[in-house]
PDB file of C-alpha atoms in Angstrom:
ATOM      1  CA  MET A  14     107.982 156.058 144.615  1.00 42.00           C
ATOM      2  CA  HIS A  15     111.273 154.898 143.062  1.00 40.00           C
ATOM      3  CA  PHE A  16     110.837 157.393 140.189  1.00 37.00           C
ATOM      4  CA  SER A  17     110.161 160.185 142.700  1.00 38.00           C
ATOM      5  CA  LYS A  18     113.281 159.255 144.712  1.00 44.00           C
ATOM      6  CA  THR A  19     115.361 159.225 141.521  1.00 38.00           C
ATOM      7  CA  LEU A  20     113.981 162.622 140.548  1.00 35.00           C
ATOM      8  CA  THR A  21     114.854 163.970 144.015  1.00 42.00           C
ATOM      9  CA  SER A  22     118.400 162.594 143.734  1.00 44.00           C
ATOM     10  CA  VAL A  23     118.856 164.083 140.256  1.00 42.00           C
ATOM     11  CA  ALA A  24     117.594 167.455 141.516  1.00 42.00           C
ATOM     12  CA  ALA A  25     120.021 167.337 144.457  1.00 45.00           C
ATOM     13  CA  LEU A  26     122.905 166.489 142.115  1.00 43.00           C
ATOM     14  CA  ALA A  27     121.975 169.327 139.771  1.00 44.00           C
ATOM     15  CA  LEU A  28     121.699 171.728 142.692  1.00 43.00           C
ATOM     16  CA  GLY A  29     125.095 170.604 143.970  1.00 41.00           C
ATOM     17  CA  ALA A  30     126.725 170.989 140.565  1.00 43.00           C
ATOM     18  CA  HIS A  31     125.440 174.518 140.046  1.00 44.00           C
ATOM     19  CA  ALA A  32     125.441 175.956 143.554  1.00 55.00           C
ATOM     20  CA  GLY A  33     128.651 174.485 144.965  1.00 80.00           C
ATOM     21  CA  LEU A  34     126.672 172.298 147.361  1.00 90.00           C
ATOM     22  CA  PRO A  35     128.578 169.169 148.417  1.00 95.00           C
ATOM     23  CA  VAL A  36     126.818 165.952 147.361  1.00 96.00           C
ATOM     24  CA  ALA A  37     127.515 162.299 148.154  1.00 97.00           C
ATOM     25  CA  SER A  38     125.801 159.101 147.032  1.00 97.00           C
ATOM     26  CA  VAL A  39     125.028 156.699 149.864  1.00 98.00           C
ATOM     27  CA  GLU A  40     124.338 152.968 149.606  1.00 97.00           C
ATOM     28  CA  PHE A  41     122.399 151.382 152.449  1.00 97.00           C
ATOM     29  CA  GLN A  42     123.454 147.731 152.260  1.00 96.00           C
ATOM     30  CA  SER A  43     121.652 144.703 153.736  1.00 95.00           C
ATOM     31  CA  TRP A  44     123.564 141.459 154.306  1.00 95.00           C
ATOM     32  CA  GLU A  45     122.717 137.872 155.171  1.00 94.00           C
ATOM     33  CA  SER A  46     126.169 137.550 156.718  1.00 94.00           C
ATOM     34  CA  CYS A  47     129.343 139.582 157.196  1.00 95.00           C
ATOM     35  CA  ASP A  48     131.982 139.963 159.916  1.00 95.00           C
ATOM     36  CA  VAL A  49     130.762 142.533 162.471  1.00 96.00           C
ATOM     37  CA  GLY A  50     133.298 145.337 162.837  1.00 95.00           C
ATOM     38  CA  ALA A  51     135.116 144.516 159.594  1.00 96.00           C
ATOM     39  CA  PRO A  52     134.601 146.362 156.299  1.00 92.00           C
ATOM     40  CA  ALA A  53     131.564 144.925 154.513  1.00 91.00           C
ATOM     41  CA  VAL A  54     132.890 143.488 151.250  1.00 88.00           C
ATOM     42  CA  GLY A  55     131.311 141.553 148.424  1.00 91.00           C
ATOM     43  CA  GLU A  56     127.815 141.969 147.066  1.00 94.00           C
ATOM     44  CA  PRO A  57     125.051 142.723 149.608  1.00 95.00           C
ATOM     45  CA  LYS A  58     121.725 140.894 149.360  1.00 95.00           C
ATOM     46  CA  PHE A  59     119.925 144.254 148.985  1.00 95.00           C
ATOM     47  CA  LYS A  60     121.056 147.832 148.563  1.00 95.00           C
ATOM     48  CA  THR A  61     119.199 151.110 148.437  1.00 95.00           C
ATOM     49  CA  ASP A  62     120.660 154.312 147.016  1.00 96.00           C
ATOM     50  CA  ALA A  63     120.211 157.734 148.600  1.00 97.00           C
ATOM     51  CA  THR A  64     121.718 161.194 148.232  1.00 96.00           C
ATOM     52  CA  ALA A  65     123.364 163.084 151.078  1.00 96.00           C
ATOM     53  CA  THR A  66     123.969 166.829 151.250  1.00 96.00           C
ATOM     54  CA  PRO A  67     124.592 169.062 154.261  1.00 95.00           C
ATOM     55  CA  LEU A  68     121.242 170.827 153.723  1.00 95.00           C
ATOM     56  CA  THR A  69     118.873 167.969 152.917  1.00 95.00           C
ATOM     57  CA  CYS A  70     117.775 164.752 154.578  1.00 96.00           C
ATOM     58  CA  ASP A  71     117.321 161.769 152.271  1.00 96.00           C
ATOM     59  CA  LYS A  72     115.949 158.486 153.609  1.00 96.00           C
ATOM     60  CA  ALA A  73     115.846 154.781 152.826  1.00 96.00           C
ATOM     61  CA  LEU A  74     113.520 152.054 154.058  1.00 94.00           C
ATOM     62  CA  VAL A  75     115.026 149.547 156.519  1.00 94.00           C
ATOM     63  CA  ASN A  76     114.770 146.132 154.864  1.00 83.00           C
ATOM     64  CA  ARG A  77     112.991 143.752 157.242  1.00 78.00           C
ATOM     65  CA  ASP A  78     113.537 140.607 155.155  1.00 86.00           C
ATOM     66  CA  TRP A  79     113.839 137.575 157.480  1.00 88.00           C
ATOM     67  CA  SER A  80     117.237 136.665 155.996  1.00 90.00           C
ATOM     68  CA  ILE A  81     118.853 140.048 156.808  1.00 92.00           C
ATOM     69  CA  ASP A  82     120.953 140.069 159.974  1.00 93.00           C
ATOM     70  CA  PHE A  83     123.531 142.763 159.139  1.00 96.00           C
ATOM     71  CA  TYR A  84     123.753 146.247 157.616  1.00 96.00           C
ATOM     72  CA  SER A  85     126.439 148.591 156.314  1.00 97.00           C
ATOM     73  CA  PHE A  86     126.753 151.934 154.550  1.00 97.00           C
ATOM     74  CA  LYS A  87     128.942 152.998 151.643  1.00 97.00           C
ATOM     75  CA  ALA A  88     129.365 156.574 150.379  1.00 97.00           C
ATOM     76  CA  HIS A  89     130.865 158.126 147.242  1.00 96.00           C
ATOM     77  CA  LEU A  90     131.728 161.818 147.009  1.00 95.00           C
ATOM     78  CA  ASP A  91     129.935 163.155 143.920  1.00 95.00           C
ATOM     79  CA  THR A  92     131.116 166.770 143.828  1.00 93.00           C
ATOM     80  CA  LYS A  93     134.486 168.465 144.227  1.00 89.00           C
ATOM     81  CA  ASP A  94     133.155 170.485 147.187  1.00 86.00           C
ATOM     82  CA  ALA A  95     132.362 167.237 149.021  1.00 88.00           C
ATOM     83  CA  LEU A  96     136.108 166.576 149.461  1.00 84.00           C
ATOM     84  CA  LEU A  97     135.913 169.021 152.395  1.00 86.00           C
ATOM     85  CA  CYS A  98     133.281 166.903 154.138  1.00 94.00           C
ATOM     86  CA  SER A  99     134.124 164.628 157.048  1.00 95.00           C
ATOM     87  CA  GLY A 100     131.491 161.947 156.455  1.00 96.00           C
ATOM     88  CA  VAL A 101     127.833 160.961 156.512  1.00 97.00           C
ATOM     89  CA  THR A 102     125.705 160.908 159.660  1.00 97.00           C
ATOM     90  CA  VAL A 103     122.990 158.230 159.811  1.00 97.00           C
ATOM     91  CA  TRP A 104     119.794 158.295 161.883  1.00 98.00           C
ATOM     92  CA  ASN A 105     117.240 155.529 162.422  1.00 97.00           C
ATOM     93  CA  ASP A 106     114.283 157.728 161.424  1.00 97.00           C
ATOM     94  CA  ASP A 107     113.013 159.558 158.352  1.00 96.00           C
ATOM     95  CA  SER A 108     113.955 163.115 159.383  1.00 97.00           C
ATOM     96  CA  CYS A 109     117.653 163.261 160.438  1.00 97.00           C
ATOM     97  CA  SER A 110     116.635 164.050 164.004  1.00 95.00           C
ATOM     98  CA  GLY A 111     117.359 162.728 167.459  1.00 94.00           C
ATOM     99  CA  GLU A 112     120.453 160.716 168.284  1.00 96.00           C
ATOM    100  CA  PRO A 113     122.424 159.429 165.253  1.00 97.00           C
ATOM    101  CA  VAL A 114     123.039 155.670 165.076  1.00 96.00           C
ATOM    102  CA  TYR A 115     126.172 155.761 162.921  1.00 96.00           C
ATOM    103  CA  PHE A 116     128.794 158.026 161.382  1.00 97.00           C
ATOM    104  CA  LEU A 117     130.592 156.973 158.187  1.00 97.00           C
ATOM    105  CA  PRO A 118     133.884 158.941 157.936  1.00 96.00           C
ATOM    106  CA  PHE A 119     135.628 159.636 154.619  1.00 95.00           C
ATOM    107  CA  HIS A 120     139.160 159.883 156.087  1.00 92.00           C
ATOM    108  CA  GLY A 121     140.150 162.115 153.140  1.00 90.00           C
ATOM    109  CA  GLU A 122     139.157 159.486 150.567  1.00 92.00           C
ATOM    110  CA  PRO A 123     136.438 159.853 147.883  1.00 94.00           C
ATOM    111  CA  VAL A 124     134.811 156.509 148.814  1.00 95.00           C
ATOM    112  CA  ALA A 125     134.028 155.229 152.307  1.00 95.00           C
ATOM    113  CA  GLN A 126     132.978 151.628 152.964  1.00 94.00           C
ATOM    114  CA  GLY A 127     131.506 151.234 156.419  1.00 94.00           C
ATOM    115  CA  GLN A 128     131.856 148.363 158.797  1.00 95.00           C
ATOM    116  CA  CYS A 129     129.483 145.449 159.012  1.00 97.00           C
ATOM    117  CA  LEU A 130     126.905 146.274 161.701  1.00 96.00           C
ATOM    118  CA  PRO A 131     124.624 143.839 163.520  1.00 95.00           C
ATOM    119  CA  ASP A 132     120.866 144.259 163.091  1.00 90.00           C
ATOM    120  CA  ILE A 133     120.607 147.291 165.401  1.00 88.00           C
ATOM    121  CA  LEU A 134     118.090 149.233 163.310  1.00 92.00           C
ATOM    122  CA  ASP A 135     114.445 149.641 164.243  1.00 92.00           C
ATOM    123  CA  PRO A 136     111.813 149.097 161.534  1.00 91.00           C
ATOM    124  CA  GLY A 137     111.058 152.172 159.477  1.00 93.00           C
ATOM    125  CA  TYR A 138     113.730 154.336 157.906  1.00 96.00           C
ATOM    126  CA  VAL A 139     117.350 155.409 158.028  1.00 97.00           C
ATOM    127  CA  SER A 140     118.151 158.981 157.000  1.00 98.00           C
ATOM    128  CA  PHE A 141     121.370 160.642 155.867  1.00 97.00           C
ATOM    129  CA  LYS A 142     123.081 164.019 156.061  1.00 97.00           C
ATOM    130  CA  LEU A 143     126.529 164.950 154.748  1.00 96.00           C
ATOM    131  CA  GLU A 144     128.671 166.615 157.431  1.00 96.00           C
ATOM    132  CA  CYS A 145     130.720 169.468 155.981  1.00 93.00           C
ATOM    133  CA  PHE A 146     132.427 172.464 157.554  1.00 77.00           C
ATOM    134  CA  GLY A 147     130.742 175.683 156.406  1.00 64.00           C
ATOM    135  CA  HIS A 148     127.734 173.913 154.872  1.00 54.00           C
ATOM    136  CA  GLY A 149     125.499 173.221 157.854  1.00 50.00           C
ATOM    137  CA  GLY A 150     127.862 170.607 159.308  1.00 41.00           C
ATOM    138  CA  PRO A 151     129.986 170.846 162.464  1.00 41.00           C
ATOM    139  CA  GLY A 152     131.173 174.411 162.882  1.00 35.00           C
ATOM    140  CA  GLY A 153     129.031 175.735 160.037  1.00 36.00           C
ATOM    141  CA  PRO A 154     125.719 177.577 159.970  1.00 36.00           C
ATOM    142  CA  GLY A 155     123.003 175.191 161.089  1.00 37.00           C
ATOM    143  CA  GLY A 156     125.651 172.724 162.288  1.00 38.00           C
ATOM    144  CA  HIS A 157     125.169 170.105 164.967  1.00 38.00           C
TER     145      HIS A 157
END
């Protein structure tokens, strides 16, 4: 499964590099402790990498380890086109559908570190989509 996820991420990066598709790397971070509402800093207990584009929906498994009480998200813009994106929308499912649970804004910066969140996620998955004007994001074709 990990190899397949890596292959999917590499394919998305290659597609983004050749087709002008914005791409961001997303870290889903699991913490034993952090200050809710403050930026999550330090080294998380677990982290899972995913890829976000405006046209795809990548997912990560919610870690249900008994010691995990907090979560956060971190994103890195991987392509030049991604600088026009406003952030990453996060859902608590595997298909980027329904009501989002979190939005991680870039605020014009290439890296966004989200706030420490309490354990608000249901078991299963979180999924990610990059929100970009003109690429399926707000105001674009297929936008929300």
